[in-house]
PDB file of C-alpha atoms and ligand atoms in Angstrom:
ATOM      1  CA  MET A  16      72.731 -36.343-171.609  1.00 94.00           C
ATOM      2  CA  LEU A  17      73.453 -37.867-168.496  1.00 97.00           C
ATOM      3  CA  ARG A  18      74.799 -41.205-167.157  1.00 98.00           C
ATOM      4  CA  GLY A  19      74.342 -43.571-164.381  1.00 98.00           C
ATOM      5  CA  SER A  20      76.287 -46.621-163.852  1.00 98.00           C
ATOM      6  CA  CYS A  21      75.966 -49.224-160.727  1.00 98.00           C
ATOM      7  CA  LEU A  22      78.867 -50.369-157.544  1.00 98.00           C
ATOM      8  CA  CYS A  23      80.220 -52.710-160.120  1.00 98.00           C
ATOM      9  CA  GLY A  24      79.982 -51.196-163.990  1.00 98.00           C
ATOM     10  CA  GLY A  25      77.493 -54.215-164.950  1.00 98.00           C
ATOM     11  CA  VAL A  26      74.469 -51.416-165.661  1.00 98.00           C
ATOM     12  CA  ARG A  27      74.120 -48.565-167.480  1.00 98.00           C
ATOM     13  CA  TYR A  28      72.077 -46.117-168.729  1.00 98.00           C
ATOM     14  CA  GLU A  29      71.431 -42.627-169.672  1.00 98.00           C
ATOM     15  CA  VAL A  30      69.144 -40.395-170.238  1.00 98.00           C
ATOM     16  CA  VAL A  31      67.922 -37.762-172.841  1.00 97.00           C
ATOM     17  CA  GLY A  32      65.973 -35.582-170.589  1.00 96.00           C
ATOM     18  CA  PRO A  33      66.017 -32.956-167.457  1.00 95.00           C
ATOM     19  CA  LEU A  34      65.639 -34.399-164.362  1.00 97.00           C
ATOM     20  CA  ALA A  35      62.631 -32.893-161.971  1.00 95.00           C
ATOM     21  CA  GLY A  36      61.618 -32.468-158.274  1.00 94.00           C
ATOM     22  CA  ALA A  37      64.498 -33.568-156.214  1.00 98.00           C
ATOM     23  CA  LEU A  38      64.440 -33.452-152.825  1.00 98.00           C
ATOM     24  CA  ASN A  39      66.368 -35.782-150.340  1.00 98.00           C
ATOM     25  CA  CYS A  40      63.327 -39.075-149.125  1.00 98.00           C
ATOM     26  CA  HIS A  41      64.704 -39.854-144.998  1.00 98.00           C
ATOM     27  CA  CYS A  42      61.169 -41.965-144.885  1.00 97.00           C
ATOM     28  CA  SER A  43      62.730 -45.920-143.485  1.00 96.00           C
ATOM     29  CA  MET A  44      62.396 -47.370-146.678  1.00 96.00           C
ATOM     30  CA  CYS A  45      64.671 -44.896-148.867  1.00 96.00           C
ATOM     31  CA  ARG A  46      67.304 -45.480-144.898  1.00 97.00           C
ATOM     32  CA  LYS A  47      66.751 -49.055-145.675  1.00 96.00           C
ATOM     33  CA  ALA A  48      67.309 -49.993-148.859  1.00 95.00           C
ATOM     34  CA  HIS A  49      70.196 -47.396-149.136  1.00 96.00           C
ATOM     35  CA  GLY A  50      72.011 -47.797-146.117  1.00 96.00           C
ATOM     36  CA  ALA A  51      72.534 -44.258-145.402  1.00 97.00           C
ATOM     37  CA  ALA A  52      71.043 -41.902-143.739  1.00 98.00           C
ATOM     38  CA  PHE A  53      68.705 -41.058-146.379  1.00 98.00           C
ATOM     39  CA  ARG A  54      68.128 -40.540-150.057  1.00 98.00           C
ATOM     40  CA  SER A  55      68.887 -38.257-153.049  1.00 98.00           C
ATOM     41  CA  ARG A  56      66.418 -39.191-155.883  1.00 97.00           C
ATOM     42  CA  ALA A  57      65.003 -36.934-158.721  1.00 98.00           C
ATOM     43  CA  GLY A  58      61.440 -37.628-161.120  1.00 97.00           C
ATOM     44  CA  VAL A  59      63.010 -38.176-164.927  1.00 98.00           C
ATOM     45  CA  ARG A  60      60.116 -39.256-167.058  1.00 98.00           C
ATOM     46  CA  ALA A  61      59.656 -42.696-168.591  1.00 98.00           C
ATOM     47  CA  LYS A  62      60.630 -42.415-172.102  1.00 98.00           C
ATOM     48  CA  ASP A  63      64.221 -39.629-171.678  1.00 98.00           C
ATOM     49  CA  PHE A  64      65.924 -43.654-169.966  1.00 98.00           C
ATOM     50  CA  ARG A  65      67.356 -46.340-170.982  1.00 98.00           C
ATOM     51  CA  TRP A  66      69.181 -49.088-169.862  1.00 98.00           C
ATOM     52  CA  THR A  67      72.768 -48.944-172.549  1.00 98.00           C
ATOM     53  CA  GLN A  68      74.551 -52.021-170.232  1.00 98.00           C
ATOM     54  CA  GLY A  69      72.962 -54.993-167.443  1.00 98.00           C
ATOM     55  CA  GLU A  70      69.070 -54.835-168.063  1.00 98.00           C
ATOM     56  CA  GLU A  71      69.313 -58.184-166.870  1.00 98.00           C
ATOM     57  CA  LEU A  72      71.183 -58.051-163.965  1.00 98.00           C
ATOM     58  CA  VAL A  73      68.543 -55.797-163.104  1.00 98.00           C
ATOM     59  CA  THR A  74      66.210 -56.971-159.748  1.00 98.00           C
ATOM     60  CA  TRP A  75      63.553 -55.165-158.698  1.00 98.00           C
ATOM     61  CA  TYR A  76      61.540 -55.826-155.054  1.00 97.00           C
ATOM     62  CA  GLU A  77      57.805 -54.259-154.354  1.00 97.00           C
ATOM     63  CA  THR A  78      59.138 -51.973-151.240  1.00 93.00           C
ATOM     64  CA  SER A  79      55.209 -51.528-150.955  1.00 92.00           C
ATOM     65  CA  PRO A  80      52.109 -51.335-153.035  1.00 95.00           C
ATOM     66  CA  GLY A  81      52.914 -50.432-156.884  1.00 97.00           C
ATOM     67  CA  THR A  82      56.251 -48.617-156.284  1.00 96.00           C
ATOM     68  CA  HIS A  83      59.138 -51.562-157.882  1.00 97.00           C
ATOM     69  CA  ARG A  84      63.112 -50.353-156.531  1.00 97.00           C
ATOM     70  CA  GLY A  85      65.554 -51.927-159.351  1.00 98.00           C
ATOM     71  CA  PHE A  86      69.002 -52.847-157.470  1.00 98.00           C
ATOM     72  CA  CYS A  87      71.629 -54.470-159.681  1.00 98.00           C
ATOM     73  CA  ARG A  88      71.913 -58.390-158.125  1.00 98.00           C
ATOM     74  CA  VAL A  89      75.247 -58.229-158.444  1.00 98.00           C
ATOM     75  CA  CYS A  90      76.851 -55.123-156.654  1.00 98.00           C
ATOM     76  CA  GLY A  91      73.286 -54.475-155.306  1.00 97.00           C
ATOM     77  CA  ALA A  92      72.947 -50.338-156.256  1.00 98.00           C
ATOM     78  CA  LYS A  93      70.516 -48.826-156.548  1.00 97.00           C
ATOM     79  CA  LEU A  94      69.047 -48.363-159.971  1.00 98.00           C
ATOM     80  CA  LEU A  95      65.353 -47.066-161.097  1.00 98.00           C
ATOM     81  CA  SER A  96      61.652 -46.952-158.482  1.00 98.00           C
ATOM     82  CA  ARG A  97      58.970 -47.709-161.611  1.00 98.00           C
ATOM     83  CA  PHE A  98      55.320 -47.090-160.306  1.00 97.00           C
ATOM     84  CA  ASP A  99      52.319 -49.096-161.028  1.00 97.00           C
ATOM     85  CA  PHE A 100      50.121 -46.251-160.456  1.00 96.00           C
ATOM     86  CA  GLU A 101      51.992 -43.926-162.320  1.00 96.00           C
ATOM     87  CA  ALA A 102      54.197 -45.049-165.306  1.00 96.00           C
ATOM     88  CA  LYS A 103      54.830 -41.647-167.922  1.00 98.00           C
ATOM     89  CA  TRP A 104      57.623 -40.945-164.679  1.00 98.00           C
ATOM     90  CA  TYR A 105      60.787 -43.023-162.118  1.00 98.00           C
ATOM     91  CA  GLY A 106      61.935 -41.985-159.936  1.00 98.00           C
ATOM     92  CA  LEU A 107      65.991 -42.061-160.019  1.00 98.00           C
ATOM     93  CA  PRO A 108      67.828 -42.509-156.695  1.00 98.00           C
ATOM     94  CA  GLN A 109      71.174 -39.888-157.911  1.00 97.00           C
ATOM     95  CA  GLY A 110      74.059 -40.942-155.977  1.00 96.00           C
ATOM     96  CA  GLU A 111      74.556 -43.333-158.610  1.00 97.00           C
ATOM     97  CA  LEU A 112      74.398 -40.647-161.472  1.00 98.00           C
ATOM     98  CA  ASP A 113      77.909 -40.573-163.271  1.00 98.00           C
ATOM     99  CA  ASP A 114      77.589 -37.090-164.781  1.00 97.00           C
ATOM    100  CA  ASP A 115      76.534 -33.740-162.913  1.00 97.00           C
ATOM    101  CA  PRO A 116      72.124 -33.379-163.389  1.00 95.00           C
ATOM    102  CA  GLY A 117      71.887 -29.094-163.163  1.00 94.00           C
ATOM    103  CA  VAL A 118      70.147 -30.101-160.895  1.00 95.00           C
ATOM    104  CA  ARG A 119      70.548 -30.120-156.637  1.00 96.00           C
ATOM    105  CA  PRO A 120      67.793 -31.794-154.204  1.00 97.00           C
ATOM    106  CA  GLY A 121      64.821 -28.709-152.891  1.00 97.00           C
ATOM    107  CA  MET A 122      64.065 -29.878-150.232  1.00 98.00           C
ATOM    108  CA  HIS A 123      63.892 -32.519-147.428  1.00 98.00           C
ATOM    109  CA  VAL A 124      60.922 -34.587-147.525  1.00 98.00           C
ATOM    110  CA  PHE A 125      59.664 -37.991-144.534  1.00 98.00           C
ATOM    111  CA  VAL A 126      61.416 -36.312-142.380  1.00 98.00           C
ATOM    112  CA  ALA A 127      59.470 -38.259-139.216  1.00 98.00           C
ATOM    113  CA  TYR A 128      60.535 -41.023-140.395  1.00 98.00           C
ATOM    114  CA  LYS A 129      65.005 -39.302-139.708  1.00 98.00           C
ATOM    115  CA  ALA A 130      67.489 -41.406-139.095  1.00 98.00           C
ATOM    116  CA  PRO A 131      68.802 -39.885-134.951  1.00 97.00           C
ATOM    117  CA  TRP A 132      72.104 -39.854-135.694  1.00 98.00           C
ATOM    118  CA  PHE A 133      71.068 -37.980-138.336  1.00 97.00           C
ATOM    119  CA  GLU A 134      70.631 -33.795-137.829  1.00 97.00           C
ATOM    120  CA  ILE A 135      69.632 -32.173-141.206  1.00 98.00           C
ATOM    121  CA  SER A 136      72.423 -28.655-141.259  1.00 97.00           C
ATOM    122  CA  ASP A 137      71.194 -26.417-144.386  1.00 97.00           C
ATOM    123  CA  ASN A 138      67.916 -25.008-145.265  1.00 97.00           C
ATOM    124  CA  LEU A 139      65.990 -26.373-147.350  1.00 98.00           C
ATOM    125  CA  PRO A 140      62.691 -26.537-146.327  1.00 98.00           C
ATOM    126  CA  GLN A 141      61.615 -30.375-144.110  1.00 98.00           C
ATOM    127  CA  HIS A 142      58.374 -31.519-143.695  1.00 98.00           C
ATOM    128  CA  LEU A 143      57.252 -33.928-141.699  1.00 98.00           C
ATOM    129  CA  GLU A 144      56.074 -36.126-145.119  1.00 97.00           C
ATOM    130  CA  TRP A 145      55.144 -35.666-148.463  1.00 95.00           C
ATOM    131  CA  PRO A 146      54.136 -31.311-149.146  1.00 92.00           C
ATOM    132  CA  PRO A 147      51.432 -30.562-149.092  1.00 88.00           C
ATOM    133  CA  GLN A 148      50.503 -30.199-152.243  1.00 80.00           C
TER     134      GLN A 148
HETATM  135 ZN1  LIG B   7      76.712 -53.361-160.244  1.00 69.37          ZN
HETATM  136 ZN1  LIG B   8      61.472 -42.972-148.669  1.00 69.37          ZN
END
């Protein structure tokens, strides 16, 4: 079991299944949402995720049609993304995890929109947008 929480500790969650598809996203929405060079995120099955505290503090912002990013309304920490077009999976920002998920980011995506002040210095594959299917 994995646990995560927001910066103020008001919101807590548990994940009871494996994470999948961990990656670093350099798109401008992720950069702005997280105030960082990129967002590290993984996929989690909706059935494996549950809020354990403070769900009422989670506020949703629709960053693009059908994609809703949930954050703590007290501290602003980014907690979860959900998708109108794919209800079985959530997007989980790894920065809010309190436990080691085991998985590591396997690629960089949306590198075409990368911050000019940040250099990618690892050897992971880089994709201009999504990787080819
Ligand atoms: Zn909070
Ligand atoms: Zn992104």
